[in-house]
Amino acid sequence: MRILSIAVNTFRENLREKLLYNLLFFALLMIGSSILLSRITLGDYHRLILDLGLASINLFGVLIAIFVGIGLVSKEVDRKTIYTIVSKPIPRYEFLLGKYCGLVITLFANTIVMVVGLLIVLQVMDVPITSLVFKSLALIFLELMVITAVAVLFSTFTSATLSAIFTLAVYMIGHLSGDLKEFSKKLDEVSQMVVNAIYYTLPNLERFNLKGHVIHHLDFGMADMALTLAYGLTYAAFLLLLASIVFQRRDFQ
Amino acid sequence: MEHSDSILKTAGLRKTFKVGFWGRSVTALEGLDLDVRQGEVFGFLGPNGAGKTTTIKMLMGLIYPTSGQAWLFGRPIGDQESKARLGFLPESPYFYDYLTGLEFLQFYGHLFGLRGVALGKRIDELLELVGMSHARHLQLRKFSKGMLQRVGIAQALINDPELVVLDEPMSGLDPVGRKEIRDLILRLKESGKTIFFSSHILHDAELLCDRVAIILKGRQVACGRVSELIDEGVAHSVEVVIDGLGPEELARLRQMADRVIVQGSQVLVVLPSRQQVGSVLELIRGARATLVSLTPQKGSLEDLFIREVKNKQPELREAV
Amino acid sequence: MSFEAISARRRHLLSFLTLVLLLGASLSMQYLLEQRSQGRIAKLEQLRLLPRGEILRPALLGYHQLGADLLWLRVVQVLGDRVVRDKDYDWLYHALDVITTVDPKYVYAYEAGGIVLAELASRVDLSNRLLEKGLAPNPASWQIPFRLGFNHFFHLGDHSRAAEYMAQAARIPGPFPIGPPHYTARLASRLYVQGKNPEVALEFLEAMLEQTTDELVREKLQRRIRRVSLERDLQMLERQILQYADSKGKRPASLMELVSARLLPGIPSEPYGGDYLYDSKTGKVMSSTHDERMGVYVPADSLATRGDIE
Ligand SMILES: Nc1ncnc2c1ncn2[C@@H]1O[C@H](COP(=O)(O)OP(=O)(O)OP(=O)(O)O)[C@@H](O)[C@H]1O
Ligand SMILES: [Mg+2]
């Protein structure tokens, strides 16, 4: 209940972010522009529309998750608004969880808006809407949840700027770690160990990327889907617990 | 340790901060022992940078003590159940400024699980109490500092707490506002609440407090009932105004007095205690001067405070 | 709150254990997912799943070279496996196309990609398509026209196009390796004039061999050099037989007669360790190891074919 109150308040706070609307606007613009682009492309324009639509939703979702997520906790501490909350009988982890849920609600609302935009474009352009599109969207949202948890974790102990940098780094490494691991097979043992450590402790965000499957109509089974969902949620839970432990020890100066 | 009526207690509470790149230690509070009883108004006094806010933040669980212990309602600090019986107004309060007065109080009400009609009634009462009924639909960003302070107090009272902790509740308020807050504190006291507040405005403390503690650079220098502190700490000085003293007598007066101020033919003499009055009167009689007035001075907390600061300054400087 | 009731130390222990548990769980799921997607196929599929270069380019936000490098690394991993199925080369071509769209000046990607597609994949069409794409954005590179020239000469037997490309490569100024190797210009002109001459081909091939470090390509070149030297010997023997017939009015009865007539210093040894077989009725010479001739080098014009059959 208390978590919900904090979440709702966070959601309201997020709705006041101008950045959010700018990003949303650009996302819709990009999704919409695929109609124009499909006129000038040769060959398979279905592919172009899906490509661009899914990529926009993903990219702008990640941007929102990072740039709203990093301020989530650090802003409360900097502005000292947290003082009156922590002095109430709210355990710190509940506060953190509430903030996280608030941002996830925000992201959900945003994703819904973008998805509706995409579905309209697909409908207008007669592109078949397969179940794979929805699987891909679900995993994009899961990725956003993981990224948000990363942003919250960093935001519990560093400034907004630093958490933005760290979160972006995790986002990029998270997408490249699979490749890094492959490349490292040709390296010496020490480098391999380092890369493996990175690979297994950072989130492997490529697991949430089904855009290629959608474009090339490759099937993604229900078992894989369930396992990926479980992986994402477990990892997010891990990050949030870590964030709670860090946050619990922190002095609000 | 547990007096049945001990509401707030600290034992050897210490806090050091790490500052700068190299993590140099700065001691903000050094071994504080407080004991606040049920139903008291307790003033926590000290000049800027004394460590008042640091102490209060530790009590509220915002920062962790470096060493020492503290209890609220007989439970170690940080305990969630004792927090439910607590109200807190931070120093120069910062709140979500996009909320209206009503939404703001609703949010804090929800944190205590208050809902619906009961919460609405409570909010009405509180807005009335702090005189902010007119601002219930105004966003906090449009509040003046005094209004923020009031709505902050309302927030601290939302759960009908037994202990109210206020960090400089009177700062930034005009004389009328300060009087209103004073009245409010007295009203809270009447309804049986314990109030712990920090301030460096001693006049307010003198009017309000049953007991005070004075800290200086993180060290506790005095603690007790206001009247006792003044009686034992400040000898009762006497102000004498004399007309028509010769220069020779003036020189003798200067040896006895704390201060001598000459204004034309009149002289204002401040004597450190009543003991000197007799000899001064003899001096007047011998010089055939006129006694214009003789006023015994009641000691004030301010005198005590300034004297303590003066006394401890060299000692503290050595310690640093 | 029952959770709050537990002592602080137990709470710490509990949250730490949960943390480890969650990390372990996510690790094992990650591992499981990896197993399910089976290493190599996943890698090739990833190449196939690359978005088009035109779309990837803006998404790289200016880090085109970095992006191209990382993709190239990926491609190299796939090639490293060596066991690549034929249809995978389409994905390989797709990946190379993406890389060179993202960074059109990635000369090495064109060059190496061109070699791999032509020599490993036997897809001269894709190799040429890739290389031709690289010509316009890289006017200062000799490697791309040089490669194209080689492809046209070696795989397609199109000597005049090969000569054009070689000439283009030869025009790039600068000392090797900024400019082309010194013999490029001579090769180009000789290709123009006597493209069908095995001597010229051998010269070209030896030059290429000198150029190439890739073992696979070297081996191929060496094979081709042997084959072409066989053809050169055959043509030379046949020429001498014709000359013998012209002067003596009849064909020699055996190849040894050419030596005794001092037309040859000796019979060249067959590069594959076989013998040269002479048919005195037709005047044709054959090799005991190869019963087909390389059509490209037959003086009379015929269709260019890939004459390499071993
Ligand atoms: N986060 C911090 N890091 C380093 N030093 C600090 C920190 N917070 C407080 N201090 C130091 O601790 C000392 C006490 O500060 P504190 O804020 O408790 O004073 P105060 O009594 O509340 O003063 P004021 O009346 O001005 O509010 C000061 O010297 C201050 O510089
Ligand atoms: Mg203070």
mmCIF file of C-alpha atoms and ligand atoms in Angstrom, chain A residues 83 251-253, chain B residues 15-20 24-29 44-57 63 91 167-168 198-200 215 217-218, ligand 1:
data_model
loop_
_atom_site.group_PDB
_atom_site.id
_atom_site.type_symbol
_atom_site.label_atom_id
_atom_site.label_comp_id
_atom_site.label_asym_id
_atom_site.label_seq_id
_atom_site.Cartn_x
_atom_site.Cartn_y
_atom_site.Cartn_z
ATOM 1 C CA TYR A 83 13.964 13.362 4.782
ATOM 2 C CA ASP A 251 23.838 8.518 5.019
ATOM 3 C CA PHE A 252 21.567 11.223 3.630
ATOM 4 C CA GLN A 253 23.840 14.200 3.995
ATOM 5 C CA LYS B 15 29.232 11.483 14.387
ATOM 6 C CA THR B 16 32.218 12.119 12.166
ATOM 7 C CA PHE B 17 31.904 12.957 8.506
ATOM 8 C CA LYS B 18 34.439 12.151 5.850
ATOM 9 C CA VAL B 19 35.019 15.195 3.712
ATOM 10 C CA GLY B 20 36.973 15.931 0.590
ATOM 11 C CA ARG B 24 39.476 13.744 6.049
ATOM 12 C CA SER B 25 37.426 13.208 9.216
ATOM 13 C CA VAL B 26 35.366 16.060 10.590
ATOM 14 C CA THR B 27 33.697 15.579 13.921
ATOM 15 C CA ALA B 28 30.260 17.132 13.905
ATOM 16 C CA LEU B 29 29.087 15.721 17.187
ATOM 17 C CA PHE B 44 18.173 21.950 21.683
ATOM 18 C CA LEU B 45 20.293 25.053 21.406
ATOM 19 C CA GLY B 46 23.566 25.964 19.819
ATOM 20 C CA PRO B 47 25.108 28.402 17.358
ATOM 21 C CA ASN B 48 25.428 27.680 13.651
ATOM 22 C CA GLY B 49 27.383 24.545 12.937
ATOM 23 C CA ALA B 50 27.061 23.254 16.489
ATOM 24 C CA GLY B 51 25.725 19.896 15.375
ATOM 25 C CA LYS B 52 21.996 20.278 16.019
ATOM 26 C CA THR B 53 20.839 19.153 12.604
ATOM 27 C CA THR B 54 23.368 16.333 12.645
ATOM 28 C CA THR B 55 21.914 15.058 15.922
ATOM 29 C CA ILE B 56 18.354 15.284 14.680
ATOM 30 C CA LYS B 57 19.207 13.485 11.440
ATOM 31 C CA ILE B 63 22.326 9.195 8.952
ATOM 32 C CA GLU B 91 15.388 22.210 8.680
ATOM 33 C CA ASP B 167 14.538 21.423 13.381
ATOM 34 C CA GLU B 168 14.505 25.223 13.647
ATOM 35 C CA SER B 198 16.371 22.966 17.844
ATOM 36 C CA SER B 199 16.915 26.660 17.605
ATOM 37 C CA HIS B 200 19.449 29.386 17.950
ATOM 38 C CA ILE B 215 25.826 22.370 22.399
ATOM 39 C CA LYS B 217 30.992 22.637 18.228
ATOM 40 C CA GLY B 218 29.549 19.230 18.815
HETATM 41 N N1 LIG D 1 27.408 16.043 5.323
HETATM 42 C C1 LIG D 1 28.371 16.669 5.992
HETATM 43 N N2 LIG D 1 29.646 16.524 5.629
HETATM 44 C C2 LIG D 1 30.633 17.123 6.290
HETATM 45 N N3 LIG D 1 30.445 17.923 7.351
HETATM 46 C C3 LIG D 1 29.181 18.119 7.763
HETATM 47 C C4 LIG D 1 28.084 17.506 7.100
HETATM 48 N N4 LIG D 1 26.957 17.891 7.737
HETATM 49 C C5 LIG D 1 27.330 18.693 8.730
HETATM 50 N N5 LIG D 1 28.666 18.837 8.757
HETATM 51 C C6 LIG D 1 29.438 19.638 9.719
HETATM 52 O O1 LIG D 1 29.017 19.313 10.997
HETATM 53 C C7 LIG D 1 28.906 20.457 11.786
HETATM 54 C C8 LIG D 1 27.515 20.548 12.380
HETATM 55 O O2 LIG D 1 26.592 20.805 11.366
HETATM 56 P P1 LIG D 1 25.027 20.922 11.659
HETATM 57 O O3 LIG D 1 24.316 21.069 10.364
HETATM 58 O O4 LIG D 1 24.621 19.795 12.512
HETATM 59 O O5 LIG D 1 24.941 22.279 12.465
HETATM 60 P P2 LIG D 1 23.659 23.004 13.064
HETATM 61 O O6 LIG D 1 23.855 23.032 14.503
HETATM 62 O O7 LIG D 1 22.424 22.387 12.550
HETATM 63 O O8 LIG D 1 23.850 24.465 12.448
HETATM 64 P P3 LIG D 1 22.712 25.512 11.942
HETATM 65 O O9 LIG D 1 22.244 26.214 13.137
HETATM 66 O O10 LIG D 1 23.506 26.402 11.041
HETATM 67 O O11 LIG D 1 21.689 24.731 11.250
HETATM 68 C C9 LIG D 1 29.245 21.632 10.920
HETATM 69 O O12 LIG D 1 30.571 22.009 11.182
HETATM 70 C C10 LIG D 1 29.148 21.093 9.516
HETATM 71 O O13 LIG D 1 30.126 21.684 8.714
#
